[in-house]
mmCIF file with all atom_site columns, C-alpha atoms in Angstrom:
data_model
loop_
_atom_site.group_PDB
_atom_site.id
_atom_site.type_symbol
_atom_site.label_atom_id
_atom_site.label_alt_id
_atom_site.label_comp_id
_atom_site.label_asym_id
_atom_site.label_entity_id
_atom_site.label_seq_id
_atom_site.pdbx_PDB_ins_code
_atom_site.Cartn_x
_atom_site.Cartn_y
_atom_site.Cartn_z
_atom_site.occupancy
_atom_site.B_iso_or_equiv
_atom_site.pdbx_formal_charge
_atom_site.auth_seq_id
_atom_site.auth_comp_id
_atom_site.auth_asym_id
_atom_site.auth_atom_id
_atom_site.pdbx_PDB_model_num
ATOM 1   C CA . UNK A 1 1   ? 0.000   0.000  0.000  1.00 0.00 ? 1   UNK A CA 1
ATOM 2   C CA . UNK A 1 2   ? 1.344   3.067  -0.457 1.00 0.00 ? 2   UNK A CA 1
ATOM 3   C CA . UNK A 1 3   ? 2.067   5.754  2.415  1.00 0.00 ? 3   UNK A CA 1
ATOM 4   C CA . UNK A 1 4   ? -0.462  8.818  2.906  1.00 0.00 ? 4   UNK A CA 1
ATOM 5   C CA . UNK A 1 5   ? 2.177   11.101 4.507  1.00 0.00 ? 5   UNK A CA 1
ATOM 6   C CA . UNK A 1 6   ? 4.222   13.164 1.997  1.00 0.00 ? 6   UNK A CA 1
ATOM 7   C CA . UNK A 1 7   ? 7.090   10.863 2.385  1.00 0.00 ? 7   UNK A CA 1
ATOM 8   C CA . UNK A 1 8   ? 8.790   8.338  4.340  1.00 0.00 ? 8   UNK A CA 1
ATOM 9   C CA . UNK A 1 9   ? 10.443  10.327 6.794  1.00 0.00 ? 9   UNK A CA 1
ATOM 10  C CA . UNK A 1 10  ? 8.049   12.261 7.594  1.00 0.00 ? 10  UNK A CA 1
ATOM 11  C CA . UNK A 1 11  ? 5.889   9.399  8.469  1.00 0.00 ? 11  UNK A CA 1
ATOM 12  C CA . UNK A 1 12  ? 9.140   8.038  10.403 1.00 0.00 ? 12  UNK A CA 1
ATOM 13  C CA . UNK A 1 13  ? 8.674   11.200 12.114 1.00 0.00 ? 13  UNK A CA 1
ATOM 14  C CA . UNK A 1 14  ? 5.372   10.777 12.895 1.00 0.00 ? 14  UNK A CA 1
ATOM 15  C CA . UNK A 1 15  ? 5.777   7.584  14.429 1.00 0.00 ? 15  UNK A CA 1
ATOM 16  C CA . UNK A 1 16  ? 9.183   8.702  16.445 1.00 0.00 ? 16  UNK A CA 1
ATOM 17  C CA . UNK A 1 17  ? 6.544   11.368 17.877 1.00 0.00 ? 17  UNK A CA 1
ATOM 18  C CA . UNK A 1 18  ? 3.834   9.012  18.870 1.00 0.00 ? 18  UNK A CA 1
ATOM 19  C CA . UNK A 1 19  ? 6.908   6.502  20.148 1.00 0.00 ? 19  UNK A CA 1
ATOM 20  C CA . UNK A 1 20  ? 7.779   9.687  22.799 1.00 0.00 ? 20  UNK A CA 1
ATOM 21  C CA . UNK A 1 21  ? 4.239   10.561 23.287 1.00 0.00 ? 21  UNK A CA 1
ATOM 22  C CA . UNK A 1 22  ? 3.183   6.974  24.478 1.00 0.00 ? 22  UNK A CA 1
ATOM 23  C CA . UNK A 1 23  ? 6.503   7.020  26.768 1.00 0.00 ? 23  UNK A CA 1
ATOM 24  C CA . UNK A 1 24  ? 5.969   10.661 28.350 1.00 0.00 ? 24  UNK A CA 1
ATOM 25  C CA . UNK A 1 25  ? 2.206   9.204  28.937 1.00 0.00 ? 25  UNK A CA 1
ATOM 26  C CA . UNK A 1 26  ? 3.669   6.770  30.830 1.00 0.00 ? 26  UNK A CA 1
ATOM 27  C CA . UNK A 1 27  ? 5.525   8.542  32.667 1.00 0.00 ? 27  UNK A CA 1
ATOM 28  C CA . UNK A 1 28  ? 2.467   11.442 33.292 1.00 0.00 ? 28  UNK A CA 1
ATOM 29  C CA . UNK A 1 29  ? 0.754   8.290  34.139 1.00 0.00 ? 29  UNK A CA 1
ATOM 30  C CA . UNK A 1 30  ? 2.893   6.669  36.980 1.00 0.00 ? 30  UNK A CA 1
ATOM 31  C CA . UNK A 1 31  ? 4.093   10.328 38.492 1.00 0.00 ? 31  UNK A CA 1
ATOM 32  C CA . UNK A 1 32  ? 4.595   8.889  41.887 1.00 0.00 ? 32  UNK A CA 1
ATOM 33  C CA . UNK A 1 33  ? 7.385   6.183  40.446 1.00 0.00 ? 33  UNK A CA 1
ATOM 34  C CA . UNK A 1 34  ? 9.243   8.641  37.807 1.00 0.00 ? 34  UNK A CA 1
ATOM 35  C CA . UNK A 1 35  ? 9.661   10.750 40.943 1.00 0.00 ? 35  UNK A CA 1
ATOM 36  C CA . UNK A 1 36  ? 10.992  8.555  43.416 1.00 0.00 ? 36  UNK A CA 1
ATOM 37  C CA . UNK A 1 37  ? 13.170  6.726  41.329 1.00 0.00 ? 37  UNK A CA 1
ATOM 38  C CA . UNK A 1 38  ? 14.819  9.995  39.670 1.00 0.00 ? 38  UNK A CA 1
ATOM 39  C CA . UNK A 1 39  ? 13.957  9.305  36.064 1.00 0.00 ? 39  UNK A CA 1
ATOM 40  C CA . UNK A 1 40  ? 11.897  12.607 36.664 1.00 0.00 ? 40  UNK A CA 1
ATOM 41  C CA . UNK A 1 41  ? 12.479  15.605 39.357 1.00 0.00 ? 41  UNK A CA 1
ATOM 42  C CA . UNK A 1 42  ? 9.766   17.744 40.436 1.00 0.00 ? 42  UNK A CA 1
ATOM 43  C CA . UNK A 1 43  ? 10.969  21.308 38.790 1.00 0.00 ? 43  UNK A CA 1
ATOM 44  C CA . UNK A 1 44  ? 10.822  19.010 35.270 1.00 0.00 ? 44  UNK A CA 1
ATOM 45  C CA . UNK A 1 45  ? 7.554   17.794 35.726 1.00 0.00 ? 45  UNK A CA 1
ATOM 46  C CA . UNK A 1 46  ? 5.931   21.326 34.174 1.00 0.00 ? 46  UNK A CA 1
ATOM 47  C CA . UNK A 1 47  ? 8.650   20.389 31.130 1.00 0.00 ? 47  UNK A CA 1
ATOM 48  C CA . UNK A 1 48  ? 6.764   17.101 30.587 1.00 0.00 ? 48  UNK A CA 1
ATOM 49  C CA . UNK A 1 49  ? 3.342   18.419 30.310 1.00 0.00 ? 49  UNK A CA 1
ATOM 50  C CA . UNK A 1 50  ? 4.915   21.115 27.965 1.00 0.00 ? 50  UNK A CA 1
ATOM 51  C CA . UNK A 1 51  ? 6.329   18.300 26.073 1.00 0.00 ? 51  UNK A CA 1
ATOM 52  C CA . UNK A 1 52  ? 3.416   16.229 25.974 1.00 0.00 ? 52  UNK A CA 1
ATOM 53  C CA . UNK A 1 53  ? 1.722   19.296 24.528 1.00 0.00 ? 53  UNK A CA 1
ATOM 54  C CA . UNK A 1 54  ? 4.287   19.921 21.836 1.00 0.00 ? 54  UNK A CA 1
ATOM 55  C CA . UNK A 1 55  ? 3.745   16.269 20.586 1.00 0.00 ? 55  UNK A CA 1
ATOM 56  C CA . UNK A 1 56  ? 0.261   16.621 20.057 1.00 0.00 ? 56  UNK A CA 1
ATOM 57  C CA . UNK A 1 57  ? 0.437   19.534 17.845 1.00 0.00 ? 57  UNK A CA 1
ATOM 58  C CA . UNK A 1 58  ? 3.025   18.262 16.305 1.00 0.00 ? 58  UNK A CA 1
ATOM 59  C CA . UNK A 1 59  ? 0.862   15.047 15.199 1.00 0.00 ? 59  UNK A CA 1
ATOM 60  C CA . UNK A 1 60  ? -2.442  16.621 15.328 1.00 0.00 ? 60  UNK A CA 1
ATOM 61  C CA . UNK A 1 61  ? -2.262  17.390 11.576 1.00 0.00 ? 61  UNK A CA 1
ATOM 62  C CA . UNK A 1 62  ? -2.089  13.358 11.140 1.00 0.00 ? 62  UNK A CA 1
ATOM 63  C CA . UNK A 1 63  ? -4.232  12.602 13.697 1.00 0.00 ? 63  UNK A CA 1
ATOM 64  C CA . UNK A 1 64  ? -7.157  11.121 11.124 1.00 0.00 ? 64  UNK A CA 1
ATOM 65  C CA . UNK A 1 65  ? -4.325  8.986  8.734  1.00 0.00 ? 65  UNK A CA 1
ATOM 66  C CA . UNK A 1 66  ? -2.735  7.693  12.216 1.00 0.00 ? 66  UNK A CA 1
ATOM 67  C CA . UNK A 1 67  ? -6.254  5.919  13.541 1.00 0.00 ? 67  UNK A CA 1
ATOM 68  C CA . UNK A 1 68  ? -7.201  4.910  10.236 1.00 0.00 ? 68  UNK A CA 1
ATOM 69  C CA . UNK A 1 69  ? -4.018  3.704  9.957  1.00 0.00 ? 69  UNK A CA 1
ATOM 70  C CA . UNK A 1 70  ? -5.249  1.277  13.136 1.00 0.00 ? 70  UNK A CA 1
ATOM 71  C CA . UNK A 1 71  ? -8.605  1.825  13.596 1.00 0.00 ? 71  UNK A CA 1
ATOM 72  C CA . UNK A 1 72  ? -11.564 -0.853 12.049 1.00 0.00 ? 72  UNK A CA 1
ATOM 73  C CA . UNK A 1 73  ? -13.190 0.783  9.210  1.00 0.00 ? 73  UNK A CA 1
ATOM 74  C CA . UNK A 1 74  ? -16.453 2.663  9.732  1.00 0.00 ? 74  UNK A CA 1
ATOM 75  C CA . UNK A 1 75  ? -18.373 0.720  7.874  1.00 0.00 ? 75  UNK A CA 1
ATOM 76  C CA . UNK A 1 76  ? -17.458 -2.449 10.048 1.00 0.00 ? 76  UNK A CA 1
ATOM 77  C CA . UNK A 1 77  ? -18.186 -0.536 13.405 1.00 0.00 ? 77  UNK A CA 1
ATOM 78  C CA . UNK A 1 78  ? -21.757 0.075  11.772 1.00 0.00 ? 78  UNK A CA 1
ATOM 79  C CA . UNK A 1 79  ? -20.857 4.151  12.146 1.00 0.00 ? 79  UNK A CA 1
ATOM 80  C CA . UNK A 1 80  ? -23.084 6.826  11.378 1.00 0.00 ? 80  UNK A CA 1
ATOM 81  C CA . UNK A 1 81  ? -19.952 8.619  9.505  1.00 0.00 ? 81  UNK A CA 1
ATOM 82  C CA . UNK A 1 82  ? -19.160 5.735  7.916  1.00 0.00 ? 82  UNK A CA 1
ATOM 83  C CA . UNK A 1 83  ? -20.770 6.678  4.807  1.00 0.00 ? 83  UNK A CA 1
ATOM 84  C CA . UNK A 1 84  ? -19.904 6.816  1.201  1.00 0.00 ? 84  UNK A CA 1
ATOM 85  C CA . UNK A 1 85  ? -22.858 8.375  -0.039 1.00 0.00 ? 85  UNK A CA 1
ATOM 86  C CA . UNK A 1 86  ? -21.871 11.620 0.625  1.00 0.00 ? 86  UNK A CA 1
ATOM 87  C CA . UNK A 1 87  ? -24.963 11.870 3.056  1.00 0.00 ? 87  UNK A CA 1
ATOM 88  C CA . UNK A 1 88  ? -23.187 11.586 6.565  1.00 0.00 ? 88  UNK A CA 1
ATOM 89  C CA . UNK A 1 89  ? -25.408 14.313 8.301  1.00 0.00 ? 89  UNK A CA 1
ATOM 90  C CA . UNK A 1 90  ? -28.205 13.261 7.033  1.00 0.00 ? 90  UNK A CA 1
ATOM 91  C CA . UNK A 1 91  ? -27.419 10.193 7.874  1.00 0.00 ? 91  UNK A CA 1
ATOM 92  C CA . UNK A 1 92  ? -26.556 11.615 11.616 1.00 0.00 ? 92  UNK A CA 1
ATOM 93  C CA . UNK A 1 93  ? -30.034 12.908 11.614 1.00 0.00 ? 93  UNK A CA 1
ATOM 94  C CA . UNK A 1 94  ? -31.998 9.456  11.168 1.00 0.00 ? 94  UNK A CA 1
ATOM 95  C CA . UNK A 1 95  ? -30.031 7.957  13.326 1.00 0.00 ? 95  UNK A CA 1
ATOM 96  C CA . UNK A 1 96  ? -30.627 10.962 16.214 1.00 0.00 ? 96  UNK A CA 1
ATOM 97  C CA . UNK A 1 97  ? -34.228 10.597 15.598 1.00 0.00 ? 97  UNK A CA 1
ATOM 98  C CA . UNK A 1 98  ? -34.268 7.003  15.383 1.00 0.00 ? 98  UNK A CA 1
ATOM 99  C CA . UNK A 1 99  ? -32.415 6.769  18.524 1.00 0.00 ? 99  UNK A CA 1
ATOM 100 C CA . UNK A 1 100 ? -34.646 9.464  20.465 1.00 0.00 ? 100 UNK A CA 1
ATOM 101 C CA . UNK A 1 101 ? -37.827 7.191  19.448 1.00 0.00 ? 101 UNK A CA 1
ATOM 102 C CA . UNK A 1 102 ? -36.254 3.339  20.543 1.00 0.00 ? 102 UNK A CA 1
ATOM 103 C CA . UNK A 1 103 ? -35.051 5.786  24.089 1.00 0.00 ? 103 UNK A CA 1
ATOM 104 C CA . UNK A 1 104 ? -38.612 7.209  24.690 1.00 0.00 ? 104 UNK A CA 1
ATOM 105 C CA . UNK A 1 105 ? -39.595 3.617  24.004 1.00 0.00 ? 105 UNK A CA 1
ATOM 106 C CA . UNK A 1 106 ? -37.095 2.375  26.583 1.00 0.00 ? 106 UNK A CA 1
ATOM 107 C CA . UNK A 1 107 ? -37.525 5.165  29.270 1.00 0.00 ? 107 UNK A CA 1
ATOM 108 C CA . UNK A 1 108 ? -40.768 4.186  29.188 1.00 0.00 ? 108 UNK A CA 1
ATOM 109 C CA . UNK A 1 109 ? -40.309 0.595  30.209 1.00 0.00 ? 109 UNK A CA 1
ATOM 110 C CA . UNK A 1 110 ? -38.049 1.141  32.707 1.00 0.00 ? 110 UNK A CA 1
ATOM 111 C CA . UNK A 1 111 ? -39.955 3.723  33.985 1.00 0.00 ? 111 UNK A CA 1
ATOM 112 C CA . UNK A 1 112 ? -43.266 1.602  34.328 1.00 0.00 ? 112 UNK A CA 1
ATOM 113 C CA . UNK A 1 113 ? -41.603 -1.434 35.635 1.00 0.00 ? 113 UNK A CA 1
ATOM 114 C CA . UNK A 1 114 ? -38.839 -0.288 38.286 1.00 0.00 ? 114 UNK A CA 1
ATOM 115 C CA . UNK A 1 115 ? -39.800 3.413  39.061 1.00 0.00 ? 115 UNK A CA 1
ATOM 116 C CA . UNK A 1 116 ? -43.271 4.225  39.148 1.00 0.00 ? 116 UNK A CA 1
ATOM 117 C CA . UNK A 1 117 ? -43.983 1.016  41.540 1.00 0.00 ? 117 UNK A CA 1
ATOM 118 C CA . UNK A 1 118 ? -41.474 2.680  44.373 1.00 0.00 ? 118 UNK A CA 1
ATOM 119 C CA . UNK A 1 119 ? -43.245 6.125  43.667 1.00 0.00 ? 119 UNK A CA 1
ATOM 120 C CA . UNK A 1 120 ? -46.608 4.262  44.615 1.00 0.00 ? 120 UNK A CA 1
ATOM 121 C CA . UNK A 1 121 ? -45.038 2.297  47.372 1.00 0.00 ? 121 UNK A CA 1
ATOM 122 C CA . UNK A 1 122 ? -44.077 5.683  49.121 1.00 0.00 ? 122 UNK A CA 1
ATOM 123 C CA . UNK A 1 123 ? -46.943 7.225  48.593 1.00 0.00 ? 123 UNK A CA 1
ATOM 124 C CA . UNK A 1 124 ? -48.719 4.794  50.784 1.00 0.00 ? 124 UNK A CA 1
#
């Protein structure tokens, strides 16, 4: 297949971004440990938010090819903006309606069969 980036290093940069990304994550993510152990002190830790900011501007432009890139297709999820017809709000639109009618539907149930028989109980 053949790359959507310009070229191949800039896709190699891509992916070298998302490589230090996914480690300052982890390091965001487990504070407490990069801290204590001295991989991290606390007058860097602003630096690594900073950083982690930096990275996601710097991929945010290939945001949409990276998940593609990983993601299942649209289609195959059974998305709303998975289609090809050109129609996706439209589309959106059906499905909002369509989804406030089988909710009403649903609310209603629950409503009848678990709520309204405590509201009577108390009123006793």
């Amino acid at each position: 297949t053949q790359s959507t980036w310009a070229n191949d290093s800039e896709e190699r940069r891509i992916m070298d971004i998302l490589c230090l990304l996914n480690v300052l994550i982890d390091i965001r993510t487990n504070l407490d440990v990069a801290l204590l152990s001295g991989v991290l002190s606390k007058e860097n830790v602003p630096d690594l938010h900073a950083k982690i900011v930096e990275c996601y501007k710097i991929i945010r432009p290939s945001a949409i090819q990276i998940v593609d890139s990983v993601a299942l297709p649209d289609f195959f999820l059974g998305s709303t903006i998975g289609s090809y017809s050109g129609f996706v709000y439209d589309k959106l639109m059906q499905y909002a309606k369509k989804g406030d009618q089988e909710n009403e539907e649903m609310a209603s149930e629950c409503f009848k069969h678990y709520i309204k028989p405590i509201i009577s109980k108390s009123k006793l």
